[in-house]
mmCIF file of C-alpha atoms (C1' of nucleotides) in Angstrom:
data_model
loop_
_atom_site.group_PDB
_atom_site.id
_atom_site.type_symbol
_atom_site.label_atom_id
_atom_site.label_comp_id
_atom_site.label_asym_id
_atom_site.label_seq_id
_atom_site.Cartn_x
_atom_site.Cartn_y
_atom_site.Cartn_z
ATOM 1 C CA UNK A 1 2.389 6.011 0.245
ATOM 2 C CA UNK A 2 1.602 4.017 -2.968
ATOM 3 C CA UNK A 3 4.368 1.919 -2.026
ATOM 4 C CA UNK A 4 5.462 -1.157 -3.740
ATOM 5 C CA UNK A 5 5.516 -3.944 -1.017
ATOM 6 C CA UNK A 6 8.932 -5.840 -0.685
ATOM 7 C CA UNK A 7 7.416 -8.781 -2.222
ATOM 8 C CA UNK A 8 6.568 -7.107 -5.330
ATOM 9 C CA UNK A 9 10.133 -5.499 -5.281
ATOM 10 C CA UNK A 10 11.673 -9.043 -5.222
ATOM 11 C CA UNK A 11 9.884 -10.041 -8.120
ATOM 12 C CA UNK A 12 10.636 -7.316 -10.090
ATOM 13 C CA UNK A 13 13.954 -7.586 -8.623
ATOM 14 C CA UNK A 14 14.085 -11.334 -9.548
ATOM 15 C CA UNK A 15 12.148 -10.973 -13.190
ATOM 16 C CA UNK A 16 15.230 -8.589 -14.106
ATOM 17 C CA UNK A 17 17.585 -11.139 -13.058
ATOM 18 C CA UNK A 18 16.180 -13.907 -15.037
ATOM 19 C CA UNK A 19 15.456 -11.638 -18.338
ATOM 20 C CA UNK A 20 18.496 -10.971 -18.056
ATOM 21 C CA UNK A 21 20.342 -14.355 -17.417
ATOM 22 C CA UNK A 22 17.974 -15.485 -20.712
ATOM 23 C CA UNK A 23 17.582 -11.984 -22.460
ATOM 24 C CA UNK A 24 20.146 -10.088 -21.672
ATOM 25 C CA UNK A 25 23.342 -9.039 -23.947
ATOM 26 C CA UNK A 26 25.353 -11.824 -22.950
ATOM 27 C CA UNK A 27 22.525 -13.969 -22.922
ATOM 28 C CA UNK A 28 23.325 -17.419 -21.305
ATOM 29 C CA UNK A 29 19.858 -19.310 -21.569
ATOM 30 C CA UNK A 30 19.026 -21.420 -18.415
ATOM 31 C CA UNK A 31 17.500 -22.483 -14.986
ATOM 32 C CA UNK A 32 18.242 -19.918 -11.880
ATOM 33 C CA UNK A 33 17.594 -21.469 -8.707
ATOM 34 C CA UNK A 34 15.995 -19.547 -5.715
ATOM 35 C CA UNK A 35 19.554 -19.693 -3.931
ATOM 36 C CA UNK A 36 21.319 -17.499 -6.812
ATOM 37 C CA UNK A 37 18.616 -14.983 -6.738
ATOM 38 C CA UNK A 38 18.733 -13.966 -3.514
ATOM 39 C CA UNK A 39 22.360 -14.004 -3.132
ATOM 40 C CA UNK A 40 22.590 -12.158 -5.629
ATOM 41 C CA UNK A 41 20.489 -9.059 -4.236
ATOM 42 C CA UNK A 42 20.974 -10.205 -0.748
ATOM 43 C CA UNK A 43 17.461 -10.943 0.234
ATOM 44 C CA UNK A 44 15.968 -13.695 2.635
ATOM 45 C CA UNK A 45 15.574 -16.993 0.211
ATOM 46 C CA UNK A 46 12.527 -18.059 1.959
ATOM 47 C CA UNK A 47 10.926 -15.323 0.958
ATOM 48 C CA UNK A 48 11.774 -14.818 -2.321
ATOM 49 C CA UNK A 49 11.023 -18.649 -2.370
ATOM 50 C CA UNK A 50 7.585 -17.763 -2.136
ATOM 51 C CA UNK A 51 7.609 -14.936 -4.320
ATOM 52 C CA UNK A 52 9.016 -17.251 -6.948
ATOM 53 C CA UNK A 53 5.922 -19.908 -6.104
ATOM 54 C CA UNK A 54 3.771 -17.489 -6.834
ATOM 55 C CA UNK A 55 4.614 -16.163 -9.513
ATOM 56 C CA UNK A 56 4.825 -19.791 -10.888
ATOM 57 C CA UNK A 57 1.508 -20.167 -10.218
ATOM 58 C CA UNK A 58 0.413 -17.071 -12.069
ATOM 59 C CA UNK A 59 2.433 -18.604 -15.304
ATOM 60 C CA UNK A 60 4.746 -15.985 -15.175
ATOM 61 C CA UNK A 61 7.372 -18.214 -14.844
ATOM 62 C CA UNK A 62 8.004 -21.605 -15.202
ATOM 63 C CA UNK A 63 9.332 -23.930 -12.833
ATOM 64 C CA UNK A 64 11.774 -26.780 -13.052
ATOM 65 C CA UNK A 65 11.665 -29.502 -10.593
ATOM 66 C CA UNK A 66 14.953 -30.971 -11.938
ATOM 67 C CA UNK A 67 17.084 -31.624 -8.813
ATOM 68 C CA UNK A 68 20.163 -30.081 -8.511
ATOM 69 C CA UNK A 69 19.824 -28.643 -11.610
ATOM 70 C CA UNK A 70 16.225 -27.691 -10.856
ATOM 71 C CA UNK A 71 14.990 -23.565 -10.796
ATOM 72 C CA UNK A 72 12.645 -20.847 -12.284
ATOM 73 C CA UNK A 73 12.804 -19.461 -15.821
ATOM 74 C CA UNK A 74 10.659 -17.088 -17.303
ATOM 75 C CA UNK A 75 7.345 -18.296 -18.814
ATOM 76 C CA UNK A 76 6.974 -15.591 -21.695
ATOM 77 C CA UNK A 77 9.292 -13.099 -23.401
ATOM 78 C CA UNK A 78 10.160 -10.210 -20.712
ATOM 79 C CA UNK A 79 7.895 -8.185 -22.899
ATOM 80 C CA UNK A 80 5.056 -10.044 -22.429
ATOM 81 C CA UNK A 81 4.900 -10.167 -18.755
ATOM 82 C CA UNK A 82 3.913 -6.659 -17.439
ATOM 83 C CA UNK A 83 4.511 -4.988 -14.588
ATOM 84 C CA UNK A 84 0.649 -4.828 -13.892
ATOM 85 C CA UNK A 85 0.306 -8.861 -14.043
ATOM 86 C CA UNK A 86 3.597 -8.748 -11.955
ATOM 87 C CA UNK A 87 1.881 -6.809 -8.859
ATOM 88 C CA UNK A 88 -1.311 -8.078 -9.280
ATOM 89 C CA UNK A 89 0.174 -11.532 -8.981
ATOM 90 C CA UNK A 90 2.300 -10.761 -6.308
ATOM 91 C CA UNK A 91 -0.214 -8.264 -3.735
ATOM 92 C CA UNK A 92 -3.902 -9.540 -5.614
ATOM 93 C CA UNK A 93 -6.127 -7.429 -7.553
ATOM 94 C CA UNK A 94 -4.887 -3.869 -7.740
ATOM 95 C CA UNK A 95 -7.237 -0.835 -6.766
ATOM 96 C CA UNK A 96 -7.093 2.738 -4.954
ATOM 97 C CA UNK A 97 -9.856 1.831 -2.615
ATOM 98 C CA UNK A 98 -11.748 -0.607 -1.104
ATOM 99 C CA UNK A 99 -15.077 -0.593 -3.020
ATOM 100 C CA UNK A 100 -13.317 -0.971 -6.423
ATOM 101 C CA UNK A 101 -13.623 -4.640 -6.589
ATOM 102 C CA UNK A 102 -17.241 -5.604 -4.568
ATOM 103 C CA UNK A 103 -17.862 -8.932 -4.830
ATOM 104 C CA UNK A 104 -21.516 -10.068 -4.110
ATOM 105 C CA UNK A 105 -24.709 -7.718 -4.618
ATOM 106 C CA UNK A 106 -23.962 -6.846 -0.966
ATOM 107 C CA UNK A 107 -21.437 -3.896 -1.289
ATOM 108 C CA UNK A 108 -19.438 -3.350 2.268
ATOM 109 C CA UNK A 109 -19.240 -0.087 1.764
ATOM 110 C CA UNK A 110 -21.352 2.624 4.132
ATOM 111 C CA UNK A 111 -20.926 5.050 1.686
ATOM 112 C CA UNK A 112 -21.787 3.549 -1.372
ATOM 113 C CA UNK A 113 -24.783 5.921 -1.924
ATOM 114 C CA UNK A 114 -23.342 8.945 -0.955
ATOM 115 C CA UNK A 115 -19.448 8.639 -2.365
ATOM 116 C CA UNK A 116 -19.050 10.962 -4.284
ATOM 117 C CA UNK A 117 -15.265 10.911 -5.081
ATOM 118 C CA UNK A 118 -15.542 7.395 -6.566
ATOM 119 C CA UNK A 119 -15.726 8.311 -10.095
ATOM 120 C CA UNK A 120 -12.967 10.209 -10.082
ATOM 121 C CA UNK A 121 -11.055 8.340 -8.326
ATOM 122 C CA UNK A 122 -11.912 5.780 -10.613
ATOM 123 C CA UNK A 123 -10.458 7.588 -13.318
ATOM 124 C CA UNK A 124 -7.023 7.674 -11.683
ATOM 125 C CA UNK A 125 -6.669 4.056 -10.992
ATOM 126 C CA UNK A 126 -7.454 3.412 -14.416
ATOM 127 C CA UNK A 127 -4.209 5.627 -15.733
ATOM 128 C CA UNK A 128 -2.413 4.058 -13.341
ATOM 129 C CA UNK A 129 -3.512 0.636 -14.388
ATOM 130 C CA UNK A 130 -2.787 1.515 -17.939
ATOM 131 C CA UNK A 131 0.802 2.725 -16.814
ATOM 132 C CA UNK A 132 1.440 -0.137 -15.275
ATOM 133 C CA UNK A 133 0.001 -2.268 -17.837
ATOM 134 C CA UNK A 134 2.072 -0.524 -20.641
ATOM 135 C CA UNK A 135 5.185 -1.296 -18.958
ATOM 136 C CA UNK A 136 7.224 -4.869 -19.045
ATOM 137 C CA UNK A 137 9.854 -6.402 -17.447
ATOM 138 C CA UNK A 138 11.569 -5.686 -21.191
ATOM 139 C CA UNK A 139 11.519 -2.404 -19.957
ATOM 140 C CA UNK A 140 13.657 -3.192 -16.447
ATOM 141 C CA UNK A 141 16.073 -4.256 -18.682
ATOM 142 C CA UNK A 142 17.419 -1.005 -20.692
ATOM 143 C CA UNK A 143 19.111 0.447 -18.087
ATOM 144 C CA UNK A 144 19.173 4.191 -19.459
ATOM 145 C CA UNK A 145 17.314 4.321 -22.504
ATOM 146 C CA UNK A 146 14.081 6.691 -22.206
ATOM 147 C CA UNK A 147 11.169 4.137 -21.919
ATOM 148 C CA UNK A 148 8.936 4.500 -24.976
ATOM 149 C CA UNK A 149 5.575 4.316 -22.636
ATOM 150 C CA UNK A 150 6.843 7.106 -20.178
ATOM 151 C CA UNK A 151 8.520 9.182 -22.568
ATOM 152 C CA UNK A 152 4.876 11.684 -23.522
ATOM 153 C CA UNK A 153 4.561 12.372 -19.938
ATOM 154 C CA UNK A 154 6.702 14.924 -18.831
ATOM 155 C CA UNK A 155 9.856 13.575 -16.841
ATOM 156 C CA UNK A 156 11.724 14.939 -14.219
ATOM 157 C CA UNK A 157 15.342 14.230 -13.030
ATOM 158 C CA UNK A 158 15.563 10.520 -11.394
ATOM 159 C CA UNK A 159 17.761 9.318 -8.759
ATOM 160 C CA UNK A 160 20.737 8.325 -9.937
ATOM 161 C CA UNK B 1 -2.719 -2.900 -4.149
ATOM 162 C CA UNK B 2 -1.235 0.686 -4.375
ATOM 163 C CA UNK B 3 -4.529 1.325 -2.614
ATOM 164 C CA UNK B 4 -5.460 4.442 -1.065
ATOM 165 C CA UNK B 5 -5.463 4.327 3.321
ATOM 166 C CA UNK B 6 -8.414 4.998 4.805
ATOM 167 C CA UNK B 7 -7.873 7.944 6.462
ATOM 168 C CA UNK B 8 -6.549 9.482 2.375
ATOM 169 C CA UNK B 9 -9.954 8.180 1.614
ATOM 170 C CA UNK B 10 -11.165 10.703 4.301
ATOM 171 C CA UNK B 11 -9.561 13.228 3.823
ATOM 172 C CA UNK B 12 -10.839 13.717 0.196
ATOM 173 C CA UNK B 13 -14.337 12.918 0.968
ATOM 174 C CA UNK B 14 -14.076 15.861 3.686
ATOM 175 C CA UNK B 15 -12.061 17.910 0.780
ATOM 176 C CA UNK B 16 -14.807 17.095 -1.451
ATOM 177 C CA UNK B 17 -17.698 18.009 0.939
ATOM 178 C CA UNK B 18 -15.530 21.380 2.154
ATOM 179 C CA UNK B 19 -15.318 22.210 -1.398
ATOM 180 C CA UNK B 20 -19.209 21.676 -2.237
ATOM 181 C CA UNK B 21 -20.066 23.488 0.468
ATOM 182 C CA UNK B 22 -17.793 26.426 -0.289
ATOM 183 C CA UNK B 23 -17.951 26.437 -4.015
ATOM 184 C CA UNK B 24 -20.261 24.049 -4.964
ATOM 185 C CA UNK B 25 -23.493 24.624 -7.146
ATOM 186 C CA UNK B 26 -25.979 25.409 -4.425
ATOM 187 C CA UNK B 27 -22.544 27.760 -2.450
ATOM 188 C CA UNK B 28 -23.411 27.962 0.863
ATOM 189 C CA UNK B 29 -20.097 29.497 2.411
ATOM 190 C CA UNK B 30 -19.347 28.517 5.712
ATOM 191 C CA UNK B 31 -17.314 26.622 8.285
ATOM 192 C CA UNK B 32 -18.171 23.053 8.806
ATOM 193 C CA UNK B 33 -17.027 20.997 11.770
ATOM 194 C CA UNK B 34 -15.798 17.681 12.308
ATOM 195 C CA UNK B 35 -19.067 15.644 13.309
ATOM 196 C CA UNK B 36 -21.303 17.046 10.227
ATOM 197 C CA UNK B 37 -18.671 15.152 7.957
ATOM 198 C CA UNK B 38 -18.743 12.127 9.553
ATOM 199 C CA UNK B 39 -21.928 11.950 9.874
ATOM 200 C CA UNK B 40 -22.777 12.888 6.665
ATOM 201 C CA UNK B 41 -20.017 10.186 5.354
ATOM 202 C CA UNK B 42 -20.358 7.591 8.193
ATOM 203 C CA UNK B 43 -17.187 7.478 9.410
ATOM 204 C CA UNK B 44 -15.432 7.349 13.018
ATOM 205 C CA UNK B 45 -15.463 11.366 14.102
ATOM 206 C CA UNK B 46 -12.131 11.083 16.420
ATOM 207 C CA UNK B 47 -10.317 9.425 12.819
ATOM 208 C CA UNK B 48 -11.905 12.049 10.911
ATOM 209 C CA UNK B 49 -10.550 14.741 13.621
ATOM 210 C CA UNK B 50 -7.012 13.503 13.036
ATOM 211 C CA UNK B 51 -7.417 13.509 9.562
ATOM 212 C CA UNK B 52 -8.531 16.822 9.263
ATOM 213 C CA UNK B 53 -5.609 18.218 11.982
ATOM 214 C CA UNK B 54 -2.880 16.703 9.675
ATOM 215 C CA UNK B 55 -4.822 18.667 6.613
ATOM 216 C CA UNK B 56 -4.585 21.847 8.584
ATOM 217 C CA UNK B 57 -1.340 21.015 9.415
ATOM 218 C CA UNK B 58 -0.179 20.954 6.093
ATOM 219 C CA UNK B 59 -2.206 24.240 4.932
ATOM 220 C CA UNK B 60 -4.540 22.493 3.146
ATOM 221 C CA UNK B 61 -7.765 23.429 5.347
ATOM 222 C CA UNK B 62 -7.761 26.131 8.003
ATOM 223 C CA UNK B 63 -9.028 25.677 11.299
ATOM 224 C CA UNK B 64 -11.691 27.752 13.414
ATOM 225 C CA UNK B 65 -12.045 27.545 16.773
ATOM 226 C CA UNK B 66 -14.231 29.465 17.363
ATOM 227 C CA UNK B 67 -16.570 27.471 20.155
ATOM 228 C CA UNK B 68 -19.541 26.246 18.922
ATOM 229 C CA UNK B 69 -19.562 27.716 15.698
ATOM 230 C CA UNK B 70 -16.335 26.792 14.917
ATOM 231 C CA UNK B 71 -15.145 24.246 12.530
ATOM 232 C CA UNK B 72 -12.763 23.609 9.295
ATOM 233 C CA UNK B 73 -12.606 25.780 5.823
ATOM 234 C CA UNK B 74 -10.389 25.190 2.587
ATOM 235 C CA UNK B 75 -7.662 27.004 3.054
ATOM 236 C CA UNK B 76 -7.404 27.563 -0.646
ATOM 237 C CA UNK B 77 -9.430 26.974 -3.974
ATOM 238 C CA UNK B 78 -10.209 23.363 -4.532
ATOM 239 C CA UNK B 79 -8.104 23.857 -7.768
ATOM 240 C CA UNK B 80 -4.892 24.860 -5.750
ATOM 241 C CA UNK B 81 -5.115 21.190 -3.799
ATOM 242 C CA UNK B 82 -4.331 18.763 -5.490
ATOM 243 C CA UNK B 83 -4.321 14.788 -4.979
ATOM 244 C CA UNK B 84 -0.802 14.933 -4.389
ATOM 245 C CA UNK B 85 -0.653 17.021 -1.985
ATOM 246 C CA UNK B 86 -3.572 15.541 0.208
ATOM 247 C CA UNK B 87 -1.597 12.265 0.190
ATOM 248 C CA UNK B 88 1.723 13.834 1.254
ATOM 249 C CA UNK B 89 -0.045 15.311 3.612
ATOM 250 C CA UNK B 90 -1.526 12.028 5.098
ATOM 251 C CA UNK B 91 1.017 9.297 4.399
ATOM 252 C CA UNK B 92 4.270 11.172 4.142
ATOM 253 C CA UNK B 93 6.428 11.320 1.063
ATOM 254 C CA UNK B 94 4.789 9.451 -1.766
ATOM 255 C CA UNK B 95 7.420 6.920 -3.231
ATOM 256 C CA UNK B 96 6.953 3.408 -4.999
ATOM 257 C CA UNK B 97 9.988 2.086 -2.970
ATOM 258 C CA UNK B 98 12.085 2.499 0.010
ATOM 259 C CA UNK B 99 15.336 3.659 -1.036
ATOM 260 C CA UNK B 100 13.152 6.869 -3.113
ATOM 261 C CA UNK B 101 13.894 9.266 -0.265
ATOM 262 C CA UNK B 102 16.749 8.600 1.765
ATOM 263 C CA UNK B 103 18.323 10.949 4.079
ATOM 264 C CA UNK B 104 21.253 11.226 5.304
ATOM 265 C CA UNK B 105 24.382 9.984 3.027
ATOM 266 C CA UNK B 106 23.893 5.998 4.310
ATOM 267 C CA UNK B 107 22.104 3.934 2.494
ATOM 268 C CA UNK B 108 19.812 1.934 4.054
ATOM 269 C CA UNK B 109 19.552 -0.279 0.849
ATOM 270 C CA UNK B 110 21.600 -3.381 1.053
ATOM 271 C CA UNK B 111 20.987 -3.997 -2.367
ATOM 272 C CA UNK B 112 21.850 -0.206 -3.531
ATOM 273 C CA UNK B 113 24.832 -0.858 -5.593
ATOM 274 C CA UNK B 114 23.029 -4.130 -7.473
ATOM 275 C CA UNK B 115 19.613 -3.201 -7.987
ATOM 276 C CA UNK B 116 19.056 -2.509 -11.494
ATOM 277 C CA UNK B 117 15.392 -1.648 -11.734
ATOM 278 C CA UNK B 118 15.628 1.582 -9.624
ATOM 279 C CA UNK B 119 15.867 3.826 -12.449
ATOM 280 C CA UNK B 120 12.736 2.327 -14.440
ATOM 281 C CA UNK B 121 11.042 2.310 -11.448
ATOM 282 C CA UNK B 122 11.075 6.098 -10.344
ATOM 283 C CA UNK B 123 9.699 6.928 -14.008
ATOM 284 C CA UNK B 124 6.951 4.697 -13.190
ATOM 285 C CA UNK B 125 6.620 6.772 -9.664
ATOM 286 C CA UNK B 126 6.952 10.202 -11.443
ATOM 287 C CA UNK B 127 4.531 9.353 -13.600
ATOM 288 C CA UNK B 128 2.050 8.376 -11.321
ATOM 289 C CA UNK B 129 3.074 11.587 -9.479
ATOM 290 C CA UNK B 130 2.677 13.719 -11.825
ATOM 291 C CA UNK B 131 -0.905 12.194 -12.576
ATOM 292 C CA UNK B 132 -2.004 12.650 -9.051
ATOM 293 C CA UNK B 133 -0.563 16.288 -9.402
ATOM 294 C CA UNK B 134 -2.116 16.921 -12.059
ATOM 295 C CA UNK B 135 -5.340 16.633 -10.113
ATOM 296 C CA UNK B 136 -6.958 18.800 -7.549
ATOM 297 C CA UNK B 137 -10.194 18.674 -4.890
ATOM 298 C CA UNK B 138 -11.812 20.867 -8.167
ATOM 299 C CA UNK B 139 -11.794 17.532 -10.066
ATOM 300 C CA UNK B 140 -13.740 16.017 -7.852
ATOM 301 C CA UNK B 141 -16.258 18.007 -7.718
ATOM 302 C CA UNK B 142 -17.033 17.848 -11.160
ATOM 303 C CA UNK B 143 -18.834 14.491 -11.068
ATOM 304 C CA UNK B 144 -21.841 14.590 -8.947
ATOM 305 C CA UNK B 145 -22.914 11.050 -10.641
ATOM 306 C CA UNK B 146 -26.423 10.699 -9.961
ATOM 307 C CA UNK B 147 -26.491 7.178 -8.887
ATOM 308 C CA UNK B 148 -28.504 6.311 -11.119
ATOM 309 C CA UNK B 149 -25.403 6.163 -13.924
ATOM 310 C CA UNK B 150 -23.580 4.619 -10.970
ATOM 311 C CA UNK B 151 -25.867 1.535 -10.457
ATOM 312 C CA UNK B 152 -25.830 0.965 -14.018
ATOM 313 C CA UNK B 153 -22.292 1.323 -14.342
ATOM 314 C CA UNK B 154 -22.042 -1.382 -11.502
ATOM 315 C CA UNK B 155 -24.756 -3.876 -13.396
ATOM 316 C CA UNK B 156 -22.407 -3.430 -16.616
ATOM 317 C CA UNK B 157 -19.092 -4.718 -13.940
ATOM 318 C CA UNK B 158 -17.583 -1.368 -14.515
ATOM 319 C CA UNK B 159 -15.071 -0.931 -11.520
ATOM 320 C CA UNK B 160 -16.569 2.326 -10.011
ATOM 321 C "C1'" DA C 1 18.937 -47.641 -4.422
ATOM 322 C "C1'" DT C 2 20.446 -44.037 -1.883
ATOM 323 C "C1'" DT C 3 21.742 -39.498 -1.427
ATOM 324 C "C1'" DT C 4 21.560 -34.809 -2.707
ATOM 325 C "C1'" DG C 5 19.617 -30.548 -3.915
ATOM 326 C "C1'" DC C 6 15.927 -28.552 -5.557
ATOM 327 C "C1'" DT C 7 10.758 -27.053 -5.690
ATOM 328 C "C1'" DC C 8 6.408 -26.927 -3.348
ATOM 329 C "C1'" DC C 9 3.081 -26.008 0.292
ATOM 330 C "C1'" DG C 10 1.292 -25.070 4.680
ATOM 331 C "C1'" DA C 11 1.804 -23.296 9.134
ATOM 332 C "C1'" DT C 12 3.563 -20.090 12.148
ATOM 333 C "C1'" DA C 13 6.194 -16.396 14.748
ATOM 334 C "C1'" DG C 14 7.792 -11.376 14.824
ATOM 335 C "C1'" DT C 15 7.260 -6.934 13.482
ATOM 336 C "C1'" DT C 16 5.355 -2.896 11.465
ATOM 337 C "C1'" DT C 17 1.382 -0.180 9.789
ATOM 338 C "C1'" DT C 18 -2.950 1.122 10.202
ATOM 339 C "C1'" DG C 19 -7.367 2.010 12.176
ATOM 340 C "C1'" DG C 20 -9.589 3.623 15.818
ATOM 341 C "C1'" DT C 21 -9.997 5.573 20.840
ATOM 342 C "C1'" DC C 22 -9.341 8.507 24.855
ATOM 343 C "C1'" DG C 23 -8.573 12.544 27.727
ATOM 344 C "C1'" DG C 24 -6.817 16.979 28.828
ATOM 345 C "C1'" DA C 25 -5.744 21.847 27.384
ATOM 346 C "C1'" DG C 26 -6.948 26.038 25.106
ATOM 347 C "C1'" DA C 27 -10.159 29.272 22.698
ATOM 348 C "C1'" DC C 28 -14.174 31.288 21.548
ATOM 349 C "C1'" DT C 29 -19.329 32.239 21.871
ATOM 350 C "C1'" DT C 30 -23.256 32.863 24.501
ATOM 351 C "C1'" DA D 1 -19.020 31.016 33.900
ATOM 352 C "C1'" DA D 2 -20.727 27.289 30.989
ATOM 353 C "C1'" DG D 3 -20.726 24.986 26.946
ATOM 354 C "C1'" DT D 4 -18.857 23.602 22.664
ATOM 355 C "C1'" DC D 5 -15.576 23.370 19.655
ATOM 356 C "C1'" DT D 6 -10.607 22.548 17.961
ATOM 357 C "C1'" DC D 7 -6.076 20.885 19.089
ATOM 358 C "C1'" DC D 8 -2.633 17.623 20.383
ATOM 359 C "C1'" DG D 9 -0.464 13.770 22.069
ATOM 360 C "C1'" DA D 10 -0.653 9.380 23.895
ATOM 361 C "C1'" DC D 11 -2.592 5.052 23.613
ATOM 362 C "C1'" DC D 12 -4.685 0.364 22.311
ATOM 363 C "C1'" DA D 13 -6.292 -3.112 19.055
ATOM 364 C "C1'" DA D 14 -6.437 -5.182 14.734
ATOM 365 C "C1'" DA D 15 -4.680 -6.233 10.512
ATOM 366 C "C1'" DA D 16 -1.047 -6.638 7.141
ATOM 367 C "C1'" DC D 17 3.406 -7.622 6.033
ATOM 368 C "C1'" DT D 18 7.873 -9.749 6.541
ATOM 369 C "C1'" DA D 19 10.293 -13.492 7.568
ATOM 370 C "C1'" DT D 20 11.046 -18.334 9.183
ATOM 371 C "C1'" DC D 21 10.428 -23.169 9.702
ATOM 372 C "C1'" DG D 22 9.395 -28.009 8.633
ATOM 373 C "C1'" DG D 23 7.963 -31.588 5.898
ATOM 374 C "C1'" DA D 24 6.718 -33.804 1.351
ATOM 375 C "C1'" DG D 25 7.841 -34.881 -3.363
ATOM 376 C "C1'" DC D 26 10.648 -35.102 -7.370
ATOM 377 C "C1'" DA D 27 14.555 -35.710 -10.443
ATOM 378 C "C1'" DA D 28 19.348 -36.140 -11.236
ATOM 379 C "C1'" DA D 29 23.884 -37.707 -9.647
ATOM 380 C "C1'" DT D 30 26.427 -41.162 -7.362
#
DNA sequence: ATTTGCTCCGATAGTTTTGGTCGGAGACTT
DNA sequence: AAGTCTCCGACCAAAACTATCGGAGCAAAT
């Protein structure tokens, strides 16, 4: 439940890689091909292929038609591209239920006039927006520092 | 995205209408079977009845059969169910990604030993946890928007 | 100029999840 | 005993997701 879809894991997955290839400590600025990626974390390149397109189209990165020496790079500073643009770009507009986003005067749902758990519920998709809003791909790149954003709520132990 | 199933959206609507019922302003204790919620919230009565078996299931409603008179209760106070809880109870273990819960010492993550967002990402998950703990069947009754506020909020584009 | 290796885009299978349905068994009330 | 309810498991259909394939276009290397 709430679960990210495998898409929006290779993204992330990928985002790291490349803030990290142009970011990282031993930063070494330039072009990753689709093919590296996904060697890399062992994942189907034809998929990631069209994570990567996607994401391209949303501006979050950039893509280099160069040949050979062609690939993706990131569009903005890792700090500027947040996890909420990330997933909303990847699996479309984000929201707990269906009736958040009604296009149209004509709303689909029966319920509409007697739901009365939607402004509640409202509530909770907006913290979770904000979460996910307050967090960048920066922040995928300290492995094991306490993320500033996450740090007033109360943390648990994580999985190793 | 990270949206609510259909039958989670159930389940709190009947959570919500147990709870008026039992506790609500105008308390009218008593048991309430599986066709006056979905008719009262237009929605398939054989989904509904699985939805509310898992609940009971799980302790979260109690079950009287009782014949004709039987029906469903809260098994506790609104306040002691929370969000969490209801969503276990429907879609199994919450978790953002795959390899959150594994059993058994095998990994089923190929990418186990290279991925490097997993910590980052279970904050993001216990956070969002902890948020939907943090919530119980109480908080929704709180908001009986008249819809009134509701159509307004919905000229204004307020996601509701 | 040709080849190579890449992105890009659309179309399409395979598979899993989800939503929704059905029917029989048991329990209680009347 | 009849009727009505829950309970439970099995089942089907639809949708979403994952993954694959093929072709077009572009830029660099040769």
């Amino acid at each position: 439940m709430l679960k990210f879809s495998k898409k929006a894991d290779y993204a992330l997955l990928a985002l790291q890689y490349m803030a990290t290839v142009q970011y990282g400590i031993e930063a070494n600025p330039r072009v990753v091909n689709t093919k590296e990626i996904a060697e890399e974390h062992h994942i189907p390149v034809e998929l990631l292929a069209k994570v990567l397109q996607t994401l391209a189209k949303h501006q979050l990165i950039e893509s280099h038609h160069n040949g050979p020496k062609g690939g993706y790079a990131l569009g903005r500073e890792p700090k500027d591209i947040t996890l909420a643009q990330v997933l909303e770009a990847i699996e479309g507009p984000l929201g707990l239920t269906d009736c958040c986003h009604e296009k149209d005067g004509q709303s689909q749902c029966e319920q509409m006039n007697r739901c009365n758990i939607r402004t509640p519920l409202s509530r909770i998709q907006e913290s979770i927006f904000q979460l996910l809003n307050s967090m960048s791909i920066e922040d995928l790149l300290v492995e094991d520092t306490p993320l500033v954003i996450v740090e007033s709520l109360k943390l648990q132990g994580v999985p190793s």
